[in-house]
CSV table of N, CA and C in Angstrom, one decimal:
chain,number,residue,atom,x,y,z
A,292,MET,N,-31.4,47.3,-41.5
A,292,MET,CA,-30.9,46.0,-41.7
A,292,MET,C,-29.7,46.0,-42.6
A,293,SER,N,-28.6,45.4,-42.2
A,293,SER,CA,-27.3,45.4,-43.0
A,293,SER,C,-27.5,44.5,-44.2
A,294,VAL,N,-26.8,44.8,-45.2
A,294,VAL,CA,-26.7,44.0,-46.4
A,294,VAL,C,-26.0,42.7,-46.1
A,295,PRO,N,-26.6,41.5,-46.4
A,295,PRO,CA,-25.9,40.3,-46.0
A,295,PRO,C,-24.6,40.1,-46.9
A,296,ILE,N,-23.7,39.3,-46.3
A,296,ILE,CA,-22.4,39.0,-46.9
A,296,ILE,C,-22.3,37.5,-47.1
A,297,LEU,N,-22.0,37.0,-48.3
A,297,LEU,CA,-21.7,35.6,-48.6
A,297,LEU,C,-20.3,35.6,-49.1
A,298,SER,N,-19.4,34.8,-48.5
A,298,SER,CA,-18.1,34.6,-48.9
A,298,SER,C,-17.8,33.4,-49.7
A,299,PHE,N,-17.1,33.5,-50.8
A,299,PHE,CA,-16.6,32.3,-51.5
A,299,PHE,C,-15.1,32.1,-51.2
A,300,VAL,N,-14.8,30.9,-50.6
A,300,VAL,CA,-13.4,30.7,-50.2
A,300,VAL,C,-12.8,29.5,-50.8
A,301,GLY,N,-11.5,29.4,-50.9
A,301,GLY,CA,-10.8,28.3,-51.5
A,301,GLY,C,-9.4,28.7,-51.8
A,302,ARG,N,-8.6,27.8,-52.2
A,302,ARG,CA,-7.2,28.2,-52.5
A,302,ARG,C,-7.2,29.0,-53.8
A,303,SER,N,-6.0,29.6,-54.1
A,303,SER,CA,-5.8,30.3,-55.3
A,303,SER,C,-6.0,29.4,-56.5
A,304,ASN,N,-6.6,29.9,-57.5
A,304,ASN,CA,-6.9,29.1,-58.8
A,304,ASN,C,-7.9,27.9,-58.6
A,305,SER,N,-8.7,28.0,-57.5
A,305,SER,CA,-9.7,26.9,-57.3
A,305,SER,C,-11.0,27.2,-58.1
A,306,GLY,N,-11.1,28.3,-58.7
A,306,GLY,CA,-12.3,28.6,-59.5
A,306,GLY,C,-13.3,29.6,-58.8
A,307,LYS,N,-12.9,30.2,-57.8
A,307,LYS,CA,-13.8,31.2,-57.0
A,307,LYS,C,-14.3,32.3,-57.9
A,308,THR,N,-13.4,33.0,-58.6
A,308,THR,CA,-13.7,34.1,-59.4
A,308,THR,C,-14.6,33.7,-60.5
A,309,THR,N,-14.3,32.6,-61.2
A,309,THR,CA,-15.2,32.1,-62.3
A,309,THR,C,-16.6,31.8,-61.8
A,310,LEU,N,-16.6,31.1,-60.7
A,310,LEU,CA,-18.0,30.8,-60.2
A,310,LEU,C,-18.8,32.0,-59.8
A,311,ILE,N,-18.2,33.0,-59.2
A,311,ILE,CA,-18.8,34.2,-58.8
A,311,ILE,C,-19.3,34.9,-60.1
A,312,GLU,N,-18.4,35.0,-61.1
A,312,GLU,CA,-18.7,35.6,-62.4
A,312,GLU,C,-19.9,35.0,-63.1
A,313,ARG,N,-20.1,33.7,-62.9
A,313,ARG,CA,-21.2,32.9,-63.6
A,313,ARG,C,-22.5,33.0,-62.8
A,314,VAL,N,-22.4,33.2,-61.4
A,314,VAL,CA,-23.5,33.3,-60.6
A,314,VAL,C,-24.2,34.7,-60.6
A,315,ILE,N,-23.4,35.7,-60.7
A,315,ILE,CA,-23.9,37.1,-60.7
A,315,ILE,C,-25.0,37.3,-61.7
A,316,PRO,N,-24.9,37.0,-62.9
A,316,PRO,CA,-26.0,37.2,-63.9
A,316,PRO,C,-27.3,36.6,-63.5
A,317,LEU,N,-27.2,35.4,-62.8
A,317,LEU,CA,-28.5,34.7,-62.4
A,317,LEU,C,-29.1,35.4,-61.2
A,318,LEU,N,-28.3,35.9,-60.3
A,318,LEU,CA,-28.8,36.7,-59.2
A,318,LEU,C,-29.4,38.0,-59.7
A,319,VAL,N,-28.8,38.7,-60.7
A,319,VAL,CA,-29.3,39.9,-61.2
A,319,VAL,C,-30.6,39.7,-61.9
A,320,ARG,N,-30.7,38.6,-62.7
A,320,ARG,CA,-32.0,38.2,-63.4
A,320,ARG,C,-33.1,38.0,-62.4
A,321,ALA,N,-32.7,37.5,-61.2
A,321,ALA,CA,-33.7,37.2,-60.1
A,321,ALA,C,-34.0,38.5,-59.4
A,322,GLY,N,-33.5,39.6,-59.8
A,322,GLY,CA,-33.8,40.9,-59.2
A,322,GLY,C,-32.9,41.5,-58.1
A,323,TYR,N,-31.8,40.8,-57.9
A,323,TYR,CA,-30.8,41.2,-56.9
A,323,TYR,C,-29.9,42.3,-57.4
A,324,LYS,N,-29.6,43.3,-56.5
A,324,LYS,CA,-28.5,44.2,-56.8
A,324,LYS,C,-27.3,43.7,-56.0
A,325,VAL,N,-26.3,43.3,-56.7
A,325,VAL,CA,-25.1,42.6,-56.1
A,325,VAL,C,-23.9,43.5,-56.1
A,326,ALA,N,-23.2,43.5,-55.0
A,326,ALA,CA,-21.8,44.1,-54.9
A,326,ALA,C,-20.9,42.9,-54.7
A,327,THR,N,-19.6,43.1,-55.1
A,327,THR,CA,-18.6,42.1,-54.8
A,327,THR,C,-17.4,42.8,-54.2
A,328,VAL,N,-16.8,42.1,-53.3
A,328,VAL,CA,-15.6,42.6,-52.6
A,328,VAL,C,-14.5,41.4,-52.7
A,329,LYS,N,-13.4,41.7,-53.2
A,329,LYS,CA,-12.3,40.7,-53.4
A,329,LYS,C,-11.2,41.0,-52.5
A,330,HIS,N,-10.7,39.9,-51.8
A,330,HIS,CA,-9.6,40.1,-50.9
A,330,HIS,C,-8.3,39.7,-51.8
A,331,ALA,N,-7.4,40.6,-51.9
A,331,ALA,CA,-6.2,40.4,-52.6
A,331,ALA,C,-5.0,40.3,-51.6
A,332,GLY,N,-4.8,39.1,-51.1
A,332,GLY,CA,-3.8,38.8,-50.0
A,332,GLY,C,-2.4,39.3,-50.3
A,333,HIS,N,-2.1,39.4,-51.6
A,333,HIS,CA,-0.7,39.8,-52.0
A,333,HIS,C,-0.6,41.2,-52.5
A,334,GLY,N,-1.7,42.0,-52.2
A,334,GLY,CA,-1.7,43.4,-52.7
A,334,GLY,C,-2.0,43.5,-54.1
A,335,PHE,N,-2.2,44.7,-54.6
A,335,PHE,CA,-2.6,45.0,-56.0
A,335,PHE,C,-2.3,46.5,-56.2
A,336,ASP,N,-2.3,46.8,-57.5
A,336,ASP,CA,-2.1,48.2,-57.9
A,336,ASP,C,-2.9,48.5,-59.1
A,337,LEU,N,-3.9,49.3,-59.0
A,337,LEU,CA,-4.8,49.5,-60.1
A,337,LEU,C,-4.6,50.9,-60.8
A,338,ASP,N,-4.1,51.8,-60.0
A,338,ASP,CA,-3.9,53.2,-60.5
A,338,ASP,C,-2.7,53.2,-61.5
A,339,THR,N,-2.8,53.9,-62.6
A,339,THR,CA,-1.8,53.9,-63.6
A,339,THR,C,-0.8,55.1,-63.4
A,340,GLU,N,0.4,54.7,-63.4
A,340,GLU,CA,1.5,55.7,-63.2
A,340,GLU,C,1.4,56.8,-64.2
A,341,GLY,N,1.4,58.1,-63.8
A,341,GLY,CA,1.4,59.2,-64.7
A,341,GLY,C,0.0,59.8,-64.8
A,342,LYS,N,-1.1,59.0,-64.6
A,342,LYS,CA,-2.4,59.5,-64.7
A,342,LYS,C,-2.7,60.5,-63.5
A,343,ASP,N,-3.7,61.4,-63.7
A,343,ASP,CA,-4.0,62.4,-62.7
A,343,ASP,C,-4.3,61.8,-61.3
A,344,SER,N,-5.0,60.7,-61.3
A,344,SER,CA,-5.4,60.1,-60.0
A,344,SER,C,-4.1,59.6,-59.3
A,345,TRP,N,-3.2,59.0,-60.1
A,345,TRP,CA,-1.9,58.5,-59.5
A,345,TRP,C,-1.1,59.6,-59.0
A,346,ARG,N,-1.1,60.7,-59.7
A,346,ARG,CA,-0.3,61.9,-59.3
A,346,ARG,C,-0.9,62.5,-58.1
A,347,HIS,N,-2.2,62.5,-57.9
A,347,HIS,CA,-2.8,63.0,-56.7
A,347,HIS,C,-2.4,62.2,-55.5
A,348,LYS,N,-2.4,60.8,-55.7
A,348,LYS,CA,-2.1,59.9,-54.6
A,348,LYS,C,-0.6,60.1,-54.3
A,349,GLN,N,0.3,60.2,-55.3
A,349,GLN,CA,1.7,60.4,-55.1
A,349,GLN,C,2.0,61.7,-54.3
A,350,ALA,N,1.1,62.7,-54.5
A,350,ALA,CA,1.3,64.0,-53.9
A,350,ALA,C,1.0,63.9,-52.4
A,351,GLY,N,0.3,62.8,-52.0
A,351,GLY,CA,0.0,62.7,-50.6
A,351,GLY,C,-1.4,62.6,-50.2
A,352,ALA,N,-2.4,62.6,-51.2
A,352,ALA,CA,-3.8,62.5,-50.8
A,352,ALA,C,-4.0,61.1,-50.2
A,353,SER,N,-4.8,61.0,-49.2
A,353,SER,CA,-5.1,59.7,-48.6
A,353,SER,C,-6.2,59.0,-49.4
A,354,SER,N,-7.0,59.7,-50.0
A,354,SER,CA,-8.1,59.1,-50.9
A,354,SER,C,-8.2,59.9,-52.2
A,355,VAL,N,-8.4,59.2,-53.3
A,355,VAL,CA,-8.6,59.9,-54.6
A,355,VAL,C,-9.9,59.2,-55.1
A,356,VAL,N,-10.9,60.0,-55.5
A,356,VAL,CA,-12.1,59.5,-56.1
A,356,VAL,C,-12.2,60.0,-57.5
A,357,ILE,N,-12.5,59.2,-58.5
A,357,ILE,CA,-12.6,59.5,-59.9
A,357,ILE,C,-14.1,59.2,-60.3
A,358,ILE,N,-14.8,60.2,-60.9
A,358,ILE,CA,-16.2,60.0,-61.3
A,358,ILE,C,-16.3,60.4,-62.7
A,359,SER,N,-17.0,59.5,-63.5
A,359,SER,CA,-17.3,59.7,-64.8
A,359,SER,C,-18.8,59.7,-64.9
A,360,LYS,N,-19.4,59.7,-66.1
A,360,LYS,CA,-20.8,59.7,-66.3
A,360,LYS,C,-21.5,58.5,-65.7
A,361,SER,N,-20.8,57.3,-65.8
A,361,SER,CA,-21.4,56.1,-65.3
A,361,SER,C,-20.6,55.3,-64.3
A,362,SER,N,-19.5,55.8,-63.9
A,362,SER,CA,-18.6,55.0,-63.0
A,362,SER,C,-18.0,55.9,-61.9
A,363,LEU,N,-17.6,55.2,-60.9
A,363,LEU,CA,-16.9,55.8,-59.8
A,363,LEU,C,-15.7,54.9,-59.4
A,364,ALA,N,-14.6,55.4,-59.1
A,364,ALA,CA,-13.4,54.6,-58.6
A,364,ALA,C,-12.8,55.4,-57.5
A,365,MET,N,-12.3,54.6,-56.5
A,365,MET,CA,-11.7,55.2,-55.3
A,365,MET,C,-10.4,54.5,-55.0
A,366,PHE,N,-9.4,55.3,-54.8
A,366,PHE,CA,-8.1,54.8,-54.3
A,366,PHE,C,-7.9,55.4,-53.0
A,367,ALA,N,-7.8,54.5,-51.9
A,367,ALA,CA,-7.7,55.1,-50.6
A,367,ALA,C,-6.7,54.2,-49.7
A,368,ASP,N,-6.1,54.9,-48.8
A,368,ASP,CA,-5.3,54.1,-47.8
A,368,ASP,C,-6.3,53.4,-46.9
A,369,VAL,N,-6.0,52.2,-46.6
A,369,VAL,CA,-6.9,51.4,-45.7
A,369,VAL,C,-6.0,50.6,-44.7
A,370,SER,N,-6.6,50.2,-43.6
A,370,SER,CA,-6.0,49.4,-42.6
A,370,SER,C,-5.7,48.0,-43.1
A,371,ASP,N,-4.7,47.4,-42.6
A,371,ASP,CA,-4.4,46.0,-43.0
A,371,ASP,C,-5.5,45.1,-42.5
A,372,HIS,N,-6.3,45.5,-41.6
A,372,HIS,CA,-7.3,44.6,-41.0
A,372,HIS,C,-8.7,45.0,-41.5
A,373,MET,N,-8.9,45.6,-42.6
A,373,MET,CA,-10.2,46.0,-43.1
A,373,MET,C,-10.9,44.7,-43.6
A,374,ASN,N,-12.2,44.5,-43.1
A,374,ASN,CA,-12.9,43.4,-43.5
A,374,ASN,C,-14.1,43.8,-44.3
A,375,VAL,N,-14.9,42.8,-44.7
A,375,VAL,CA,-16.1,43.1,-45.6
A,375,VAL,C,-17.1,44.0,-44.9
A,376,GLU,N,-17.3,43.8,-43.6
A,376,GLU,CA,-18.2,44.7,-42.9
A,376,GLU,C,-17.8,46.2,-43.0
A,377,ASP,N,-16.5,46.4,-42.9
A,377,ASP,CA,-15.9,47.8,-43.0
A,377,ASP,C,-16.3,48.3,-44.4
A,378,VAL,N,-16.1,47.5,-45.4
A,378,VAL,CA,-16.4,48.0,-46.8
A,378,VAL,C,-17.9,48.3,-46.9
A,379,ARG,N,-18.7,47.4,-46.3
A,379,ARG,CA,-20.1,47.6,-46.4
A,379,ARG,C,-20.6,48.8,-45.7
A,380,GLU,N,-20.0,49.1,-44.5
A,380,GLU,CA,-20.5,50.2,-43.7
A,380,GLU,C,-20.0,51.6,-44.3
A,381,HIS,N,-18.8,51.5,-44.9
A,381,HIS,CA,-18.2,52.8,-45.4
A,381,HIS,C,-18.5,53.1,-46.9
A,382,TYR,N,-18.7,52.0,-47.7
A,382,TYR,CA,-18.7,52.3,-49.1
A,382,TYR,C,-19.9,51.8,-49.9
A,383,LEU,N,-20.8,51.0,-49.2
A,383,LEU,CA,-21.9,50.4,-49.9
A,383,LEU,C,-23.2,50.8,-49.2
A,384,ASP,N,-24.2,51.3,-49.9
A,384,ASP,CA,-25.4,51.7,-49.2
A,384,ASP,C,-26.4,50.6,-49.1
A,385,ALA,N,-27.5,50.9,-48.5
A,385,ALA,CA,-28.5,49.8,-48.2
A,385,ALA,C,-29.3,49.4,-49.5
A,386,SER,N,-29.0,50.0,-50.7
A,386,SER,CA,-29.8,49.6,-51.9
A,386,SER,C,-29.3,48.3,-52.4
A,387,TYR,N,-28.2,47.8,-51.9
A,387,TYR,CA,-27.7,46.4,-52.3
A,387,TYR,C,-28.5,45.3,-51.6
A,388,ASP,N,-28.7,44.2,-52.3
A,388,ASP,CA,-29.4,43.1,-51.7
A,388,ASP,C,-28.4,42.0,-51.2
A,389,LEU,N,-27.2,42.0,-51.7
A,389,LEU,CA,-26.2,41.0,-51.3
A,389,LEU,C,-24.8,41.4,-51.7
A,390,ILE,N,-23.9,41.1,-50.8
A,390,ILE,CA,-22.5,41.3,-51.1
A,390,ILE,C,-21.8,39.9,-51.2
A,391,LEU,N,-21.2,39.7,-52.4
A,391,LEU,CA,-20.5,38.4,-52.6
A,391,LEU,C,-19.0,38.8,-52.4
A,392,ALA,N,-18.4,38.1,-51.4
A,392,ALA,CA,-17.0,38.4,-51.0
A,392,ALA,C,-16.2,37.2,-51.5
A,393,GLU,N,-15.0,37.5,-52.0
A,393,GLU,CA,-14.1,36.4,-52.4
A,393,GLU,C,-12.9,36.5,-51.4
A,394,GLY,N,-12.9,35.5,-50.5
A,394,GLY,CA,-11.8,35.4,-49.5
A,394,GLY,C,-12.4,35.5,-48.1
A,395,TRP,N,-11.6,35.9,-47.2
A,395,TRP,CA,-12.0,36.0,-45.7
A,395,TRP,C,-12.4,34.7,-45.2
A,396,ARG,N,-11.7,33.6,-45.5
A,396,ARG,CA,-12.1,32.2,-45.1
A,396,ARG,C,-12.1,32.0,-43.6
A,397,SER,N,-11.4,32.8,-42.8
A,397,SER,CA,-11.4,32.6,-41.3
A,397,SER,C,-12.5,33.5,-40.6
A,398,GLU,N,-13.1,34.3,-41.3
A,398,GLU,CA,-14.2,35.1,-40.7
A,398,GLU,C,-15.4,34.3,-40.6
A,399,GLY,N,-16.4,34.7,-39.8
A,399,GLY,CA,-17.6,34.0,-39.6
A,399,GLY,C,-18.7,34.2,-40.6
A,400,TYR,N,-18.4,34.7,-41.8
A,400,TYR,CA,-19.4,35.0,-42.8
A,400,TYR,C,-20.0,33.7,-43.3
A,401,PRO,N,-21.2,33.7,-43.7
A,401,PRO,CA,-21.7,32.5,-44.4
A,401,PRO,C,-20.8,32.3,-45.6
A,402,LYS,N,-20.5,31.0,-45.9
A,402,LYS,CA,-19.6,30.8,-47.0
A,402,LYS,C,-19.9,29.6,-47.8
A,403,ILE,N,-19.4,29.7,-49.1
A,403,ILE,CA,-19.4,28.5,-50.0
A,403,ILE,C,-17.9,28.3,-50.2
A,404,VAL,N,-17.5,27.0,-50.0
A,404,VAL,CA,-16.1,26.6,-50.2
A,404,VAL,C,-16.0,26.0,-51.6
A,405,VAL,N,-15.0,26.5,-52.4
A,405,VAL,CA,-14.7,26.0,-53.7
A,405,VAL,C,-13.4,25.2,-53.7
A,406,VAL,N,-13.6,23.9,-54.1
A,406,VAL,CA,-12.5,23.0,-53.9
A,406,VAL,C,-12.1,22.5,-55.3
A,407,ARG,N,-10.8,22.4,-55.5
A,407,ARG,CA,-10.3,21.9,-56.8
A,407,ARG,C,-9.9,20.4,-56.6
A,408,ASP,N,-9.1,20.2,-55.6
A,408,ASP,CA,-8.5,18.8,-55.4
A,408,ASP,C,-9.1,18.1,-54.2
A,409,GLN,N,-9.0,18.7,-53.0
A,409,GLN,CA,-9.5,18.1,-51.8
A,409,GLN,C,-9.9,19.1,-50.8
A,410,ILE,N,-10.8,18.7,-49.9
A,410,ILE,CA,-11.4,19.7,-49.0
A,410,ILE,C,-10.4,20.3,-48.0
A,411,GLY,N,-9.3,19.5,-47.6
A,411,GLY,CA,-8.4,20.0,-46.7
A,411,GLY,C,-7.3,20.9,-47.3
A,412,GLU,N,-7.4,21.3,-48.6
A,412,GLU,CA,-6.3,22.0,-49.2
A,412,GLU,C,-6.2,23.4,-48.7
A,413,VAL,N,-7.3,24.0,-48.1
A,413,VAL,CA,-7.3,25.3,-47.4
A,413,VAL,C,-8.0,25.1,-46.1
A,414,PRO,N,-7.4,25.6,-45.0
A,414,PRO,CA,-8.1,25.5,-43.7
A,414,PRO,C,-9.3,26.5,-43.8
A,415,VAL,N,-10.5,26.0,-43.5
A,415,VAL,CA,-11.7,26.9,-43.6
A,415,VAL,C,-12.5,26.6,-42.3
A,416,SER,N,-13.0,27.7,-41.7
A,416,SER,CA,-13.9,27.6,-40.6
A,416,SER,C,-15.2,27.0,-41.0
A,417,GLN,N,-15.7,26.0,-40.2
A,417,GLN,CA,-17.0,25.4,-40.5
A,417,GLN,C,-18.1,26.3,-40.1
A,418,ASP,N,-17.8,27.4,-39.4
A,418,ASP,CA,-18.9,28.4,-39.0
A,418,ASP,C,-19.5,29.0,-40.2
A,419,GLY,N,-20.7,28.8,-40.4
A,419,GLY,CA,-21.4,29.5,-41.6
A,419,GLY,C,-21.3,28.7,-42.9
A,420,LEU,N,-20.7,27.5,-42.9
A,420,LEU,CA,-20.5,26.8,-44.2
A,420,LEU,C,-21.9,26.4,-44.8
A,421,LEU,N,-22.2,26.9,-46.0
A,421,LEU,CA,-23.5,26.6,-46.6
A,421,LEU,C,-23.4,25.5,-47.6
A,422,ALA,N,-22.2,25.4,-48.3
A,422,ALA,CA,-22.1,24.4,-49.4
A,422,ALA,C,-20.6,24.3,-49.8
A,423,ILE,N,-20.4,23.2,-50.5
A,423,ILE,CA,-19.0,23.0,-51.1
A,423,ILE,C,-19.3,22.8,-52.6
A,424,VAL,N,-18.4,23.5,-53.3
A,424,VAL,CA,-18.5,23.3,-54.8
A,424,VAL,C,-17.2,22.6,-55.2
A,425,SER,N,-17.4,21.4,-55.8
A,425,SER,CA,-16.3,20.6,-56.3
A,425,SER,C,-16.7,19.7,-57.4
A,426,ASN,N,-15.8,19.4,-58.3
A,426,ASN,CA,-16.1,18.4,-59.3
A,426,ASN,C,-15.6,17.0,-58.9
A,427,LYS,N,-15.1,16.9,-57.6
A,427,LYS,CA,-14.7,15.6,-57.1
A,427,LYS,C,-15.6,15.3,-55.9
A,428,PRO,N,-15.7,14.0,-55.6
A,428,PRO,CA,-16.5,13.6,-54.5
A,428,PRO,C,-15.9,14.1,-53.1
A,429,VAL,N,-16.7,14.6,-52.3
A,429,VAL,CA,-16.3,15.2,-51.0
A,429,VAL,C,-17.3,14.7,-50.0
A,430,GLU,N,-16.8,14.2,-48.9
A,430,GLU,CA,-17.8,13.8,-47.8
A,430,GLU,C,-18.1,15.1,-47.0
A,431,THR,N,-19.3,15.4,-46.9
A,431,THR,CA,-19.7,16.7,-46.3
A,431,THR,C,-21.1,16.6,-45.7
A,432,SER,N,-21.4,17.4,-44.7
A,432,SER,CA,-22.8,17.5,-44.2
A,432,SER,C,-23.6,18.6,-44.8
A,433,VAL,N,-23.0,19.4,-45.7
A,433,VAL,CA,-23.6,20.5,-46.4
A,433,VAL,C,-23.8,20.1,-47.9
A,434,PRO,N,-24.6,20.8,-48.6
A,434,PRO,CA,-24.8,20.4,-50.0
A,434,PRO,C,-23.5,20.5,-50.8
A,435,LEU,N,-23.3,19.5,-51.7
A,435,LEU,CA,-22.1,19.4,-52.6
A,435,LEU,C,-22.6,19.7,-54.0
A,436,LEU,N,-22.1,20.8,-54.6
A,436,LEU,CA,-22.5,21.2,-55.9
A,436,LEU,C,-21.4,21.1,-56.9
A,437,ASP,N,-21.6,20.8,-58.1
A,437,ASP,CA,-20.6,20.8,-59.2
A,437,ASP,C,-20.4,22.2,-59.6
A,438,PRO,N,-19.1,22.6,-60.0
A,438,PRO,CA,-18.9,23.9,-60.5
A,438,PRO,C,-19.7,24.4,-61.7
A,439,ASP,N,-20.1,23.4,-62.5
A,439,ASP,CA,-21.0,23.7,-63.6
A,439,ASP,C,-22.5,23.9,-63.3
A,440,ASP,N,-22.8,23.5,-62.1
A,440,ASP,CA,-24.2,23.7,-61.6
A,440,ASP,C,-24.4,25.1,-61.1
A,441,VAL,N,-24.2,26.1,-61.9
A,441,VAL,CA,-24.3,27.5,-61.5
A,441,VAL,C,-25.8,27.8,-61.1
A,442,THR,N,-26.7,27.2,-61.8
A,442,THR,CA,-28.1,27.4,-61.4
A,442,THR,C,-28.4,26.9,-60.0
A,443,GLY,N,-27.8,25.7,-59.6
A,443,GLY,CA,-28.0,25.2,-58.3
A,443,GLY,C,-27.3,26.1,-57.2
A,444,VAL,N,-26.2,26.6,-57.6
A,444,VAL,CA,-25.5,27.6,-56.6
A,444,VAL,C,-26.3,28.8,-56.4
A,445,ALA,N,-26.8,29.4,-57.5
A,445,ALA,CA,-27.7,30.6,-57.4
A,445,ALA,C,-29.0,30.3,-56.6
A,446,GLU,N,-29.6,29.1,-56.9
A,446,GLU,CA,-30.8,28.8,-56.1
A,446,GLU,C,-30.5,28.6,-54.6
A,447,LEU,N,-29.4,28.0,-54.3
A,447,LEU,CA,-29.0,27.9,-52.9
A,447,LEU,C,-28.8,29.3,-52.2
A,448,ILE,N,-28.2,30.2,-53.0
A,448,ILE,CA,-27.9,31.6,-52.5
A,448,ILE,C,-29.3,32.3,-52.3
A,449,ILE,N,-30.2,32.1,-53.2
A,449,ILE,CA,-31.5,32.8,-53.1
A,449,ILE,C,-32.3,32.2,-52.0
A,450,ARG,N,-32.2,30.9,-51.7
A,450,ARG,CA,-32.9,30.3,-50.6
A,450,ARG,C,-32.3,30.9,-49.2
A,451,HIS,N,-31.0,31.0,-49.1
A,451,HIS,CA,-30.4,31.5,-47.9
A,451,HIS,C,-30.4,33.0,-47.7
A,452,PHE,N,-30.5,33.7,-48.8
A,452,PHE,CA,-30.5,35.2,-48.8
A,452,PHE,C,-31.7,35.7,-49.6
A,453,PRO,N,-32.9,35.5,-49.1
A,453,PRO,CA,-34.1,36.0,-49.9
A,453,PRO,C,-34.0,37.5,-50.1
A,454,LYS,N,-34.4,37.9,-51.3
A,454,LYS,CA,-34.4,39.3,-51.6
A,454,LYS,C,-35.3,40.1,-50.7
A,455,PRO,N,-34.8,41.1,-50.0
A,455,PRO,CA,-35.7,41.8,-49.1
A,455,PRO,C,-36.8,42.6,-49.9
A,456,ARG,N,-37.9,42.7,-49.2
A,456,ARG,CA,-39.0,43.5,-49.8
A,456,ARG,C,-38.8,44.9,-49.4
A,457,ARG,N,-38.9,45.8,-50.4
A,457,ARG,CA,-38.7,47.2,-50.1
A,457,ARG,C,-39.9,47.9,-50.4
A,458,ASP,N,-40.3,48.8,-49.5
A,458,ASP,CA,-41.5,49.7,-49.7
A,458,ASP,C,-41.0,50.9,-50.5
A,459,ASP,N,-41.6,51.1,-51.7
A,459,ASP,CA,-41.3,52.3,-52.5
A,459,ASP,C,-42.1,53.5,-52.1
A,460,ALA,N,-43.0,53.3,-51.2
A,460,ALA,CA,-43.9,54.4,-50.8
A,460,ALA,C,-43.2,55.4,-49.9
């Protein structure tokens, strides 16, 4: 069984990252092992110029993996069309209970829309819409939660994505 994906979507600066950051500890306390995947539509650069990993990449390596006692980082060339399922299948194992994705609003993933001003500010597929998070009134057929109701958001997630039972035998 594949690890389920829940996407948080909304326009830039709508509060998606903050909401995810506040929900993760509640899910972890409930026993979930959570992974996050963030879509950076405008690109990003994490590797530091002059560091060994940067030098390996500049020399032509397609992938560079750095491992320390407690962490792993990977810098790799990827397709422009990589989605969360690709990340799940290639980089995350079945020990995770849930993947929280930030972005991918047009994909059919179950989603929570985070709204700052009005629901139409970002075009979002209704497919898989579980809830809307907004501090303003919004007419909707799905639950409407306040951004400060982090417990309510976590409970909704736990209801929709119950933690799988694992046999340790």
